[in-house]
Coordinates of C-alpha atoms in Angstrom, one line a residue:
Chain A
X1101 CA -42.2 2.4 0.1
X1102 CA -41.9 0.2 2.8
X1103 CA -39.0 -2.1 0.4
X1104 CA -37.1 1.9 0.1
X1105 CA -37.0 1.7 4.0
X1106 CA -35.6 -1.8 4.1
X1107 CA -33.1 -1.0 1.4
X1108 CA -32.2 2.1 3.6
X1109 CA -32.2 0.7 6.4
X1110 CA -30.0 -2.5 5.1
X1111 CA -27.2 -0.1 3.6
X1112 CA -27.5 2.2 6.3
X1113 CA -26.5 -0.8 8.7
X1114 CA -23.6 -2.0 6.6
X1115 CA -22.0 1.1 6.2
X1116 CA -22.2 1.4 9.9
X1117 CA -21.3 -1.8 10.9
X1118 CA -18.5 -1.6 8.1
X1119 CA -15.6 -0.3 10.4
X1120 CA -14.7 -2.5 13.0
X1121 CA -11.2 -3.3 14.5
X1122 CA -10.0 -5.0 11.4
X1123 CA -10.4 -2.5 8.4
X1124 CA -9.3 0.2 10.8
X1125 CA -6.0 -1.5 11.7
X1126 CA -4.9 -2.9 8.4
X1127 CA -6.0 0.5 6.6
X1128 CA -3.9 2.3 8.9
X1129 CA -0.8 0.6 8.4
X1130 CA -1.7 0.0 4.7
X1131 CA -2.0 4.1 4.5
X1132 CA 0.7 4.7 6.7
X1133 CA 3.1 2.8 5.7
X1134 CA 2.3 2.0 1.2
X1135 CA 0.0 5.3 0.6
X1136 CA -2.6 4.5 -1.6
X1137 CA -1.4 1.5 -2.8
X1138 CA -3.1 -1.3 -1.1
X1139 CA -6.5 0.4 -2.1
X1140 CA -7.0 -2.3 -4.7
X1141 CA -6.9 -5.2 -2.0
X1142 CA -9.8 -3.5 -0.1
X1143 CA -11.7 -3.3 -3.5
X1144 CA -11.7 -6.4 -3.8
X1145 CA -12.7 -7.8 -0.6
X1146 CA -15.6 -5.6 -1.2
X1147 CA -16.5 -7.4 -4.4
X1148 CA -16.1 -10.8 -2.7
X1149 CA -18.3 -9.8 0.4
X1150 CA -20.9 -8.6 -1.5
X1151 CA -21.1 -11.0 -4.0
X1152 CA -20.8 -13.9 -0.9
X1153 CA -23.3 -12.0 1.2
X1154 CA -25.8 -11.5 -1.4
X1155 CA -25.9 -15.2 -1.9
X1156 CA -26.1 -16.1 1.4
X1157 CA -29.2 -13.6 1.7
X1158 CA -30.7 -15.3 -1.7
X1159 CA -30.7 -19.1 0.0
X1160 CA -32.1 -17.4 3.3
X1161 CA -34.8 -15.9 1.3
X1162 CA -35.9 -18.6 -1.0
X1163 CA -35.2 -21.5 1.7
X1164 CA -35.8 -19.8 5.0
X1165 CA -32.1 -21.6 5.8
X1166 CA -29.3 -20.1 7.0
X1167 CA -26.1 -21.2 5.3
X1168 CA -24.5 -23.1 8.3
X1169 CA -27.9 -24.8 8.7
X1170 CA -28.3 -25.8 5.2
X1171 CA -24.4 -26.9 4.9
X1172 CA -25.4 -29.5 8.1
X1173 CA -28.4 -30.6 5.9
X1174 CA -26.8 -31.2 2.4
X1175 CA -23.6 -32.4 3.6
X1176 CA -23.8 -33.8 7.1
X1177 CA -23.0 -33.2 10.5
X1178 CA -19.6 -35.0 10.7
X1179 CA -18.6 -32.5 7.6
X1180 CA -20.1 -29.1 8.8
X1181 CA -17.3 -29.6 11.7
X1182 CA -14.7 -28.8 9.8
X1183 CA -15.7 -25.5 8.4
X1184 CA -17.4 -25.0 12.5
X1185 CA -14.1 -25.3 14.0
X1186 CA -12.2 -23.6 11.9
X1187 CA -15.2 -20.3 12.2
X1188 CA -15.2 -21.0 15.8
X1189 CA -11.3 -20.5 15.7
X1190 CA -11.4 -17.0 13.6
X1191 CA -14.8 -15.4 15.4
X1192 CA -13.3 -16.0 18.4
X1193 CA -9.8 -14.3 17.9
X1194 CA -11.6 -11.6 16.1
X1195 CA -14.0 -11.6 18.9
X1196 CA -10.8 -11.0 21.1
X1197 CA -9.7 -8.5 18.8
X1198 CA -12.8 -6.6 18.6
X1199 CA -13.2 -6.4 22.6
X1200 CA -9.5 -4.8 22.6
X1201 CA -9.7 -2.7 20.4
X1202 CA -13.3 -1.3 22.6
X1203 CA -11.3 -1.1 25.7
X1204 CA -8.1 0.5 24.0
X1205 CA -10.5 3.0 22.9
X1206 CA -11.6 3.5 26.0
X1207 CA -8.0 3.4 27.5
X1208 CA -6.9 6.2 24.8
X1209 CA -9.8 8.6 26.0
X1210 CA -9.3 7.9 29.7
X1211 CA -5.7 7.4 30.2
X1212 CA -7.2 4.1 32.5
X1213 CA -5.7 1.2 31.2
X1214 CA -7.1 -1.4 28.9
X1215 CA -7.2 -4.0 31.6
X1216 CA -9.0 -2.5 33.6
X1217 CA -12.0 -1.7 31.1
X1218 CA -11.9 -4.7 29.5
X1219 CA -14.3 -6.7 31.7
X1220 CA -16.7 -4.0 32.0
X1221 CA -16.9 -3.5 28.3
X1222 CA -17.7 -6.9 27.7
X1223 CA -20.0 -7.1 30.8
X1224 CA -21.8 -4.0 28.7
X1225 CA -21.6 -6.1 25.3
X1226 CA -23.2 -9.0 27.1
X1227 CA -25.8 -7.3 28.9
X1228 CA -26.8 -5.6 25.2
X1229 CA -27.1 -9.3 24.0
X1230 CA -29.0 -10.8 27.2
X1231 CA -32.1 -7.8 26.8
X1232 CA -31.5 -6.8 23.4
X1233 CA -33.6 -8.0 20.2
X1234 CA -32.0 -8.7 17.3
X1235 CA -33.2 -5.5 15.4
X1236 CA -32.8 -3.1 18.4
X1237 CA -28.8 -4.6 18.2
X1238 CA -28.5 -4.9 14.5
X1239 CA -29.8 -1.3 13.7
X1240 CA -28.5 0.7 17.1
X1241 CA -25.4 0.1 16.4
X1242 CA -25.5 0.6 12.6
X1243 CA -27.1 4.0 13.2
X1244 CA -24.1 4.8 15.8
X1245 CA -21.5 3.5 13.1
X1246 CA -22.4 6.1 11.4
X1247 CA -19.7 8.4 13.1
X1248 CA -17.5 6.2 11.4
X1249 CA -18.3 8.9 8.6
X1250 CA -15.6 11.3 10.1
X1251 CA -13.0 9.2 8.0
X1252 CA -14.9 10.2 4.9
X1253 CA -15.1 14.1 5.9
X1254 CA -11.5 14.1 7.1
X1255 CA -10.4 12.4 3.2
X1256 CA -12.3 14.9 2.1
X1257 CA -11.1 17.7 3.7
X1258 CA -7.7 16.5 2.8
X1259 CA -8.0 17.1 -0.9
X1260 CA -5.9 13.9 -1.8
X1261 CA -4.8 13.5 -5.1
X1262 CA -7.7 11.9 -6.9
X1263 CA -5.4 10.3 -9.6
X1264 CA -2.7 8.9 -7.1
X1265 CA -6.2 7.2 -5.4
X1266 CA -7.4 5.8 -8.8
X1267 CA -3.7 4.6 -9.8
X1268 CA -4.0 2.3 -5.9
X1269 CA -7.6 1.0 -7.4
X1270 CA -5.0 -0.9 -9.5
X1271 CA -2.5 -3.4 -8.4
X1272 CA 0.7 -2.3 -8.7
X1273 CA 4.6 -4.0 -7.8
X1274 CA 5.2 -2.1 -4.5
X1275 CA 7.5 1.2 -4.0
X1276 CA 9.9 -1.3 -1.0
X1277 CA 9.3 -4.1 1.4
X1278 CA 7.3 -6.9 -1.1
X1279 CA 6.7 -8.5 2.3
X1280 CA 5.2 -6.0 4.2
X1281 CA 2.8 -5.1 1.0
X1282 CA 1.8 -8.7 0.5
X1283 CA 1.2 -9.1 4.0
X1284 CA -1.1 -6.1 4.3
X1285 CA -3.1 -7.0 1.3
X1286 CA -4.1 -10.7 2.7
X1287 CA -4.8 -8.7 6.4
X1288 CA -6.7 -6.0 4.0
X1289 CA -8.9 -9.0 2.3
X1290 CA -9.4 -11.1 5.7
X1291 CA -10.8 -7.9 7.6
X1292 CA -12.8 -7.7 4.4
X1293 CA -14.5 -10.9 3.6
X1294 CA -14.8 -12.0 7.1
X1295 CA -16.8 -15.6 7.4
X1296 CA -18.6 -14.2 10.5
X1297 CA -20.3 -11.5 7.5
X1298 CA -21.7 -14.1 6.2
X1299 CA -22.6 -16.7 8.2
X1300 CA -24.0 -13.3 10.6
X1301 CA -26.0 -11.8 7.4
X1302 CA -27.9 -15.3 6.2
X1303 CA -28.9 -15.9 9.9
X1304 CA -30.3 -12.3 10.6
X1305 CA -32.1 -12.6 7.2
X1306 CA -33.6 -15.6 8.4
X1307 CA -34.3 -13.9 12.1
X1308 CA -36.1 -10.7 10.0
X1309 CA -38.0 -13.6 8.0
X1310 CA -37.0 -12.8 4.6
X1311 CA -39.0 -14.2 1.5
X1312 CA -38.4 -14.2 -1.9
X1313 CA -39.9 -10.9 -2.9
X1314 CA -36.9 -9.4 -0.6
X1315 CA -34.5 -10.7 -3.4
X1316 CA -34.5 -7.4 -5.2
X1317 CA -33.8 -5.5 -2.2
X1318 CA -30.9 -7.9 -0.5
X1319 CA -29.7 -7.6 -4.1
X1320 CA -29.1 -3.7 -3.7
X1321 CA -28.5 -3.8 0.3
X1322 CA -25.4 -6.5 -0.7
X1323 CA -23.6 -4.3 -3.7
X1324 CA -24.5 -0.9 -2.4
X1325 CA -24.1 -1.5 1.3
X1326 CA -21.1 -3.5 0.9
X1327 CA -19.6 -0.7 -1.7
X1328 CA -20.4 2.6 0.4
X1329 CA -19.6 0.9 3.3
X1330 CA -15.9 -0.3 1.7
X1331 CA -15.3 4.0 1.0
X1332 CA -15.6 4.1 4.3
X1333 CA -12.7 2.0 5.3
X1334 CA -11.0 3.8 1.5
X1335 CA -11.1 7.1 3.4
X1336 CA -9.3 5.2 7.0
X1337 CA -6.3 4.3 4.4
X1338 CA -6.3 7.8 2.6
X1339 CA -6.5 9.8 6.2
X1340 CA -3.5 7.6 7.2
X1341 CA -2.0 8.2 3.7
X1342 CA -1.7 11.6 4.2
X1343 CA -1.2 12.3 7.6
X1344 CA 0.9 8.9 9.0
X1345 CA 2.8 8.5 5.9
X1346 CA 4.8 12.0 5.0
X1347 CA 5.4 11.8 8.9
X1348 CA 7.4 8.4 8.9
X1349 CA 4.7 6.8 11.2
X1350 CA 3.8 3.1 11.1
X1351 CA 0.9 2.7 12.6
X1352 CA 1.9 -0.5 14.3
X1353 CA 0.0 0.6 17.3
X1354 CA -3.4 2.2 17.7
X1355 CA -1.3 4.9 20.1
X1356 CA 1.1 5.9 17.4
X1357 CA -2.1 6.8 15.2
X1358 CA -4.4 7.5 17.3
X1359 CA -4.4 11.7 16.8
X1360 CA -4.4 11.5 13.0
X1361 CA -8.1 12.5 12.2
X1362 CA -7.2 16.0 14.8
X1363 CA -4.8 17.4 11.7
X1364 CA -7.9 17.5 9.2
X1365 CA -10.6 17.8 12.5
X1366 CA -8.9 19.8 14.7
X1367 CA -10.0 19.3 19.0
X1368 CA -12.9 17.1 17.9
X1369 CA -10.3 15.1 16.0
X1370 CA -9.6 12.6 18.9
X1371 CA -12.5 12.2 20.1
X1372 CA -14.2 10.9 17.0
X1373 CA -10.9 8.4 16.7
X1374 CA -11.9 7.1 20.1
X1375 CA -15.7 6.8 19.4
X1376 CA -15.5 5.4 15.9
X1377 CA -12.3 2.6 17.3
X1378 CA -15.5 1.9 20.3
X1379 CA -18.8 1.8 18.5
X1380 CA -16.8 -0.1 15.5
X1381 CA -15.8 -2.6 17.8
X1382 CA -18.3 -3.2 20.1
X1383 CA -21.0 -3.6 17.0
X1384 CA -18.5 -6.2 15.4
X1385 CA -18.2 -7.6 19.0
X1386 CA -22.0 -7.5 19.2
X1387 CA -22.5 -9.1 16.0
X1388 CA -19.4 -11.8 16.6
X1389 CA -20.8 -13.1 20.0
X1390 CA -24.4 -13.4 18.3
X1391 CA -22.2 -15.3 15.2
X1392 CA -21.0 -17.6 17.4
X1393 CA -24.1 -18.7 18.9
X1394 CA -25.6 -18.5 15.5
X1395 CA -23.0 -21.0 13.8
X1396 CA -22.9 -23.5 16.7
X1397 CA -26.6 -23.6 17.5
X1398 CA -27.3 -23.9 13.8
X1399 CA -24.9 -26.4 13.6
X1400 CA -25.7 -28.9 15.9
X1401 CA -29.9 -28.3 15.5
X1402 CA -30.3 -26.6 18.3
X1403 CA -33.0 -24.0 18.6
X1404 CA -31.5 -20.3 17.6
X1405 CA -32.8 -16.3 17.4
X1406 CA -31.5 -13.6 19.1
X1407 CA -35.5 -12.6 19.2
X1408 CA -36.4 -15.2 22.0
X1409 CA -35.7 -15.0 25.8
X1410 CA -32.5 -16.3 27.2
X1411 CA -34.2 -19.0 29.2
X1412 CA -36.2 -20.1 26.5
X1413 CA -32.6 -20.9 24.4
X1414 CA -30.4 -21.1 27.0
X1415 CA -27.5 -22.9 24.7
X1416 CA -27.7 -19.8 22.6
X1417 CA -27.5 -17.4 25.3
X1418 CA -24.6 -19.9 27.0
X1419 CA -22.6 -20.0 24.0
X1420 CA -21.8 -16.2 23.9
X1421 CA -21.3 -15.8 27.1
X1422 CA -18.8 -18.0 27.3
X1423 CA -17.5 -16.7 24.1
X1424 CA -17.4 -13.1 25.5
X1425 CA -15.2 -14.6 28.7
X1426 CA -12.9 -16.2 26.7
X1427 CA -12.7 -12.9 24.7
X1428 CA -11.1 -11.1 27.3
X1429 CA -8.1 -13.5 28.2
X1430 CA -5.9 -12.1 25.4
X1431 CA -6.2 -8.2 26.6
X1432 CA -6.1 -9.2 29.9
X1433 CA -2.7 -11.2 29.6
X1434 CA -1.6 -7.7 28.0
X1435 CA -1.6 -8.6 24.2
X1436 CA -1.2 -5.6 21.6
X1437 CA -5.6 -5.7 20.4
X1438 CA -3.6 -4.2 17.0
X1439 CA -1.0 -7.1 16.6
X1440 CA -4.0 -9.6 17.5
X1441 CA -6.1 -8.1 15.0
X1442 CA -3.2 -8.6 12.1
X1443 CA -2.9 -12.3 13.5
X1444 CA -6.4 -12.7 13.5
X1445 CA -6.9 -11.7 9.8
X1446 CA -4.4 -14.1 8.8
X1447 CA -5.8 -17.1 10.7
X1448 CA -9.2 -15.5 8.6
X1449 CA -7.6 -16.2 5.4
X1450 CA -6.6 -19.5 6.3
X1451 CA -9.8 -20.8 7.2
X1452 CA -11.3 -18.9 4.7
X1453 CA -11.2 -21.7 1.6
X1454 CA -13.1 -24.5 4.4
X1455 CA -15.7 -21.9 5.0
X1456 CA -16.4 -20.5 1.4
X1457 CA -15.9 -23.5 -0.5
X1458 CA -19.0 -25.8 0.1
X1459 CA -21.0 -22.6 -1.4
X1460 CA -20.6 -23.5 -5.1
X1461 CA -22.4 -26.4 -4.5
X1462 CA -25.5 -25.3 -2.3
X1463 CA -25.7 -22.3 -4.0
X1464 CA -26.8 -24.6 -7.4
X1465 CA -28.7 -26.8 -5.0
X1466 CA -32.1 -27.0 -6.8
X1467 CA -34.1 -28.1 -3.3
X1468 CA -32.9 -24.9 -1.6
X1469 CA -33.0 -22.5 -4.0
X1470 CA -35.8 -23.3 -6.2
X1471 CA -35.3 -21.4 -9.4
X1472 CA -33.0 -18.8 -7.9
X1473 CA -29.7 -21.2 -8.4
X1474 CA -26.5 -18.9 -9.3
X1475 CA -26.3 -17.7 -13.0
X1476 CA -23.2 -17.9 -15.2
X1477 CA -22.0 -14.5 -13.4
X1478 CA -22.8 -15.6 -9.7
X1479 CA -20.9 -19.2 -10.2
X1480 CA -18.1 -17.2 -11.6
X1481 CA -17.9 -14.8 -8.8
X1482 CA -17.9 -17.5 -6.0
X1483 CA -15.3 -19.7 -8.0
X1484 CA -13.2 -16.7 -8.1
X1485 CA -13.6 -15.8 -4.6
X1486 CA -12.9 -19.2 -3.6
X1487 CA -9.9 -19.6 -5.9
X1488 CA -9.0 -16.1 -3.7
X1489 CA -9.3 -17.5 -0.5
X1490 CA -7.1 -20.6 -1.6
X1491 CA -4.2 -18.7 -2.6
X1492 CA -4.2 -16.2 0.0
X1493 CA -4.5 -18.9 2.4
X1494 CA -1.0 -20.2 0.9
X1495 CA 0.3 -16.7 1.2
X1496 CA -1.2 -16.3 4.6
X1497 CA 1.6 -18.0 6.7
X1498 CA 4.8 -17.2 4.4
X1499 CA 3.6 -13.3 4.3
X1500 CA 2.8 -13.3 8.3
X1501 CA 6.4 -14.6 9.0
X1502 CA 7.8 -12.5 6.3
X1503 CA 6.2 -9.4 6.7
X1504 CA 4.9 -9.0 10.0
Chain B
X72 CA 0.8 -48.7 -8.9
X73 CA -1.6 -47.2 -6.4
X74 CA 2.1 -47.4 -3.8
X75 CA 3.9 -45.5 -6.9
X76 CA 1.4 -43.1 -7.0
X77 CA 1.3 -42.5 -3.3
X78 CA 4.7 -42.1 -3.4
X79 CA 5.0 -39.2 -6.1
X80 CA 2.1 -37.7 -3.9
X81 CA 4.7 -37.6 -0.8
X82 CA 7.3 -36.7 -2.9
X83 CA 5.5 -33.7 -4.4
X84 CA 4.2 -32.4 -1.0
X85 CA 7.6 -32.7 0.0
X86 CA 9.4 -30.7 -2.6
X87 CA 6.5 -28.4 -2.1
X88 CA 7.1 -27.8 1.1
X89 CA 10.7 -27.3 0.8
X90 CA 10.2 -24.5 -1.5
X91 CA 7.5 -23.3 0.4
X92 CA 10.0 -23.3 3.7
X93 CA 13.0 -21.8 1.6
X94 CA 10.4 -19.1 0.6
X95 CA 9.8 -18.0 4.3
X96 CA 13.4 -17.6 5.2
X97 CA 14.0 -14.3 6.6
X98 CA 16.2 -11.9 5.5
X99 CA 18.1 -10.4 8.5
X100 CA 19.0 -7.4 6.7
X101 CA 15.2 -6.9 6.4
X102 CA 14.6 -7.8 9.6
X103 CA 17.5 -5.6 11.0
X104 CA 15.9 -2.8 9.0
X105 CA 12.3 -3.4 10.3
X106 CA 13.2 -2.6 14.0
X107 CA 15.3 0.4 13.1
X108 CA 12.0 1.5 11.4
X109 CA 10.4 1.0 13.9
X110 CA 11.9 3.0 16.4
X111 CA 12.3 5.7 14.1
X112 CA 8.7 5.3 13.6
X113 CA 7.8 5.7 17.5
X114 CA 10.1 8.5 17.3
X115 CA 8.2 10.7 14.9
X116 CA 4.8 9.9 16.8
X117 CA 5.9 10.9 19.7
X118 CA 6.9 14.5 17.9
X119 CA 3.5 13.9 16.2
X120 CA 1.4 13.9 19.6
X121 CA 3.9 17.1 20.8
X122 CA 2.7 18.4 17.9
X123 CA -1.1 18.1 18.6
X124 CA -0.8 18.4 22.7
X125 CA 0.9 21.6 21.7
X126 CA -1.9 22.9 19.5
X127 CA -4.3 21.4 22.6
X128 CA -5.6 18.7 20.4
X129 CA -5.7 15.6 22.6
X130 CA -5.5 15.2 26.2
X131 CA -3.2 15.2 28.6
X132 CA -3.7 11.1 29.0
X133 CA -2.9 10.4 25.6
X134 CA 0.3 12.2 26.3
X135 CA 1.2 10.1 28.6
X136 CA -0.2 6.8 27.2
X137 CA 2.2 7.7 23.8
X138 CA 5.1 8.8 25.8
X139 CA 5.3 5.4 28.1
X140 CA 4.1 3.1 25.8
X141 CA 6.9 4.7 23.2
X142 CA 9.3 4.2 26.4
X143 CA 8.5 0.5 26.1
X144 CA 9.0 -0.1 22.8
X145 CA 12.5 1.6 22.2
X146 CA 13.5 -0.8 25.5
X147 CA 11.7 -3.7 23.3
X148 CA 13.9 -2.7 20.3
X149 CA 17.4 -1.9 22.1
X150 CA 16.8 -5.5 23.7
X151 CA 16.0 -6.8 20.2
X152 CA 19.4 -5.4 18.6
X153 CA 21.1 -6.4 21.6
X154 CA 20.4 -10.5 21.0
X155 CA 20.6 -10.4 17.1
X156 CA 23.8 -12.2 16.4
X157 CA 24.2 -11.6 13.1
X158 CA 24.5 -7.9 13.6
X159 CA 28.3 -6.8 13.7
X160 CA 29.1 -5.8 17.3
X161 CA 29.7 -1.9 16.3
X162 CA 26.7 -1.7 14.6
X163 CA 24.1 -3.3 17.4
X164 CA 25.8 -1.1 20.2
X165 CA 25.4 1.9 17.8
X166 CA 21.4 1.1 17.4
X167 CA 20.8 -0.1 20.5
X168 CA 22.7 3.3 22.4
X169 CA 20.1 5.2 19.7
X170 CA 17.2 3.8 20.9
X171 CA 18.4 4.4 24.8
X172 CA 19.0 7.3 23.9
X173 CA 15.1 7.9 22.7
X174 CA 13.9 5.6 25.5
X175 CA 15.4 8.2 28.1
X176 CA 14.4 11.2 26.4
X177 CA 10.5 10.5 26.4
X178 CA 10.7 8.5 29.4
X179 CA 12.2 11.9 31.4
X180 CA 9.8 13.5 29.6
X181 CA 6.8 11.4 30.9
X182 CA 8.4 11.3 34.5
X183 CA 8.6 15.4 34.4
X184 CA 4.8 15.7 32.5
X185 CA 6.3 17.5 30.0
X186 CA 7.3 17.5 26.4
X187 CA 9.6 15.3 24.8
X188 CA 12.6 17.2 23.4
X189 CA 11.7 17.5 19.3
X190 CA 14.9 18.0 17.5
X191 CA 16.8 15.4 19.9
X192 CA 14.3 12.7 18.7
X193 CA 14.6 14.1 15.1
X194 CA 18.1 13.9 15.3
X195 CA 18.1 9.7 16.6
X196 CA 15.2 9.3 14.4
X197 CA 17.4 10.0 11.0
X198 CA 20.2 7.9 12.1
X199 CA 18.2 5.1 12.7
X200 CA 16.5 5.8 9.3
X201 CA 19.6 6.3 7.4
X202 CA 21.0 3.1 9.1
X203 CA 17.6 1.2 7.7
X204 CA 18.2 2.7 4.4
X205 CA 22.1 0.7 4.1
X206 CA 20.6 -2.3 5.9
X207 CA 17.8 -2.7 3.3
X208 CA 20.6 -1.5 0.5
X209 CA 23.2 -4.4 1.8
X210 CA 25.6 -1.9 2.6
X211 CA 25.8 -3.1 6.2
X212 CA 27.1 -6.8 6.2
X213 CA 25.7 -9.0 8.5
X214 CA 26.6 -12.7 9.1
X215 CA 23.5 -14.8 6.8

């Protein structure tokens, strides 16, 4: 009973926490502007982030290690720096990205601009981090996610043409614009298999002190969390698909799309926009700020948990503070949270082959993982992903030049 | 032999690069095409959100949030036009007049807290479109 609840509860909070400012930009353009097509990319990212995250769960379970921290153990501090600066790099744009795309929200309900919500909004984010625990944070915000739903209904309520879908679940040569297609699948797979997932998901199994009977159910929490919460961000690309699309709108701006889910929702349509853009955001904010700490407490050896009292681990508390300051420079020098977001999925898959890469070897790593080492399947998932992440890394810059 | 090797190394990277740089050239009819389309794409949200504030689905504030942030990107785009060289002069003061043109009419709109006038949007909105379509086809010829 009680491992039901904790599967529940697991892919209840992944499906919540799967929207967040990235899937709902790139599957708004990808809608908007290719139909169904770009479906495939998102189905793939899904297969990648669960198979990443289910590992990472594994080697928190059987070694009570997070990733990061193991990484500094087998290989070293001077080498954990590289894949650290280049996370610190991507959860800090995203982090940027995130606490934009909370204040635009706000700015689209209000009419009161985003510069002036976005130091209060992050105020609110930090004050959340400074008194909350890391369930209270991890599973408020999941259960709130959960109007992220309204994408599914609204999908539904479309009827869309169920075949046309299935046919995007395939790659396919694009309709026009090569450029703008390849560019939308890498920004589809970055907002997908984001480091901060992973590094973020071994650290909060170590912080809910998982042990190796919780195998079975990180196992199911990883595929089905990661899958149900991936039809989620399906239905953000289909509700775009129909509604953006026949109308000849982009979606190059949160405004221009902003009213799409009021054709299937009616009045009520806006408003769930505005809530699902904030609550996506600020959990992803949430759970980026507590990344942050997580990663460079974990890599230097410095006490960690979002569990403990500020002033008991004040370089923990410290480090996302100041990551939640620098977070608002970019909206407050008036940069498009949308056009951040696309740049900061690129710089994702860039960094993406430093973070993912030193996996294949700890995951067969013996002293961690006792007899739970990756199987045939597992090593051929991971060298897949990370052949992935190489080549859209080498796409990453042509396609963001090209077809930005 | 570990100079030679070193050498074929840099050689490689080089050639790699170049390729790679060659790759990322832009094509300006592609380019040229991308800010017609997007004009032409503000255009049809603005008629979008007349659509919805019409049948009293959003607020009054999102009105005005679409219609002067739509102001601002037509400006962007005429300004855009305006400095691309390689766009003959007829054409660029055709598309840049087109997106003035939808710049004023949301922008009076905003001013008077009204609607934006829906077929004079349609109507820039096609040209522009129908100018993307012959950029993208090559039919317009603009210096490489």
């Amino acid at each position: 009973m009680k491992d039901l609840i904790k599967i529940a509860l697991g892919i209840v909070t992944s499906v919540g926490g799967f929207l967040e400012v990235g899937s709902i930009g790139t599957g708004l353009q990808a809608g908007a502007s290719f139909r169904y097509q770009l479906l495939w990319a998102l189905a793939l990212g899904a297969v990648c982030v669960a198979f990443l995250t289910e590992m990472t769960g594994r080697l928190a379970a059987v070694s009570q290690h997070t990733v990061v921290d193991a990484m500094r153990k087998r290989f070293g501090v001077p080498f954990q720096m590289w894949p650290l600066a280049a996370q610190i790099l991507v959860d800090l744009l995203v982090l940027a990205s995130e606490v934009g795309g909370a204040a635009l929200a706000l700015q689209l309900a209000t009419g009161v601009s985003i510069q002036v919500w976005i130091v209060p909004m992050t105020f609110g984010i930090w004050l959340l981090l400074w008194f909350g625990t890391f369930s209270s944070i991890e599973h408020g915000v999941a259960v709130a996610g959960l109007v992220t739903l309204c994408f599914v209904v609204a999908a539904v309520w479309m009827r869309p043409d169920w075949h046309d879908v299935a046919r995007g679940l395939v790659p396919h040569r694009p309709d026009s614009d090569p450029a703008h297609y390849a560019y939308l699948a890498v920004g589809i797979i970055g907002a997908s298999v984001s480091p901060y997932l992973i590094s973020f998901y071994s650290s909060g199994a170590v912080e809910e002190k998982w042990r190796p009977k919780d195998l079975m159910p990180n196992r199911i929490v990883a595929a089905f969390g990661m899958g149900f919460g991936s039809v989620v961000a399906m239905a953000v690309i289909l509700v775009a698909a129909l509604v953006l699309a026949p109308r000849g709108i982009d979606a190059e701006s949160y405004q221009e799309a902003a009213g799409l889910l009021s054709v299937p929702l009616g009045r009520w349509g806006f408003t769930l926009f505005c809530l699902s853009l904030a609550i996506g955001c600020v959990g992803a904010a949430l759970e980026l700020a507590l990344d942050l700490s997580y990663i460079v407490a974990q890599s230097f050896g410095w006490d960690w948990g979002e569990d403990k009292r500020p002033i008991e681990e004040a370089r923990f508390a410290l480090t996302y503070t100041v990551a939640l300051t620098l977070a608002t420079i970019p909206s407050l020098i008036g940069i498009d949270p949308l056009r951040l977001t696309m740049f900061s999925m690129a710089v994702t898959v860039l960094a993406l082959p430093i973070i993912v890469a030193p996996l294949v070897i700890l995951m067969n790593d013996a002293q961690y993982l006792k007899s739970h080492t990756n199987g045939v399947v597992s090593n051929t998932a991971v060298v897949l992903v990370i052949a992935i992440a190489f080549v859209i890394a080498i796409l990453a810059v042509p396609v963001q030049w090209l077809g930005a | 032999m570990k100079s030679t090797t070193g050498q074929r190394a840099h050689t490689l990277i080089a050639v790699a690069l170049t390729v790679w740089a060659v790759g990322c050239r832009r094509d300006p009819n592609t380019a040229y095409a991308r800010m017609l389309e997007h004009a032409a794409s503000w255009s049809a949200a603005v008629q979008f959100t007349n659509e919805l504030a019409r049948s009293g689905h959003v607020p009054r504030t999102y009105v005005h949030d679409v219609l002067s942030t739509a102001a601002e990107e037509f400006a962007a785009v005429r300004k855009q036009i305006l400095e691309a060289d390689e766009i003959p002069r007829a054409e660029r003061d055709d598309a840049a007049a087109a997106c003035e043109r939808l710049a004023s009419l949301v922008a009076d709109a905003d001013r008077a807290k009204t609607m934006a006038d829906d077929n004079a949007l349609r109507e820039v909105e096609m040209r522009l479109r129908e100018t993307a379509v012959r950029a993208r086809s090559g039919a317009v010829t603009l210096r490489q």
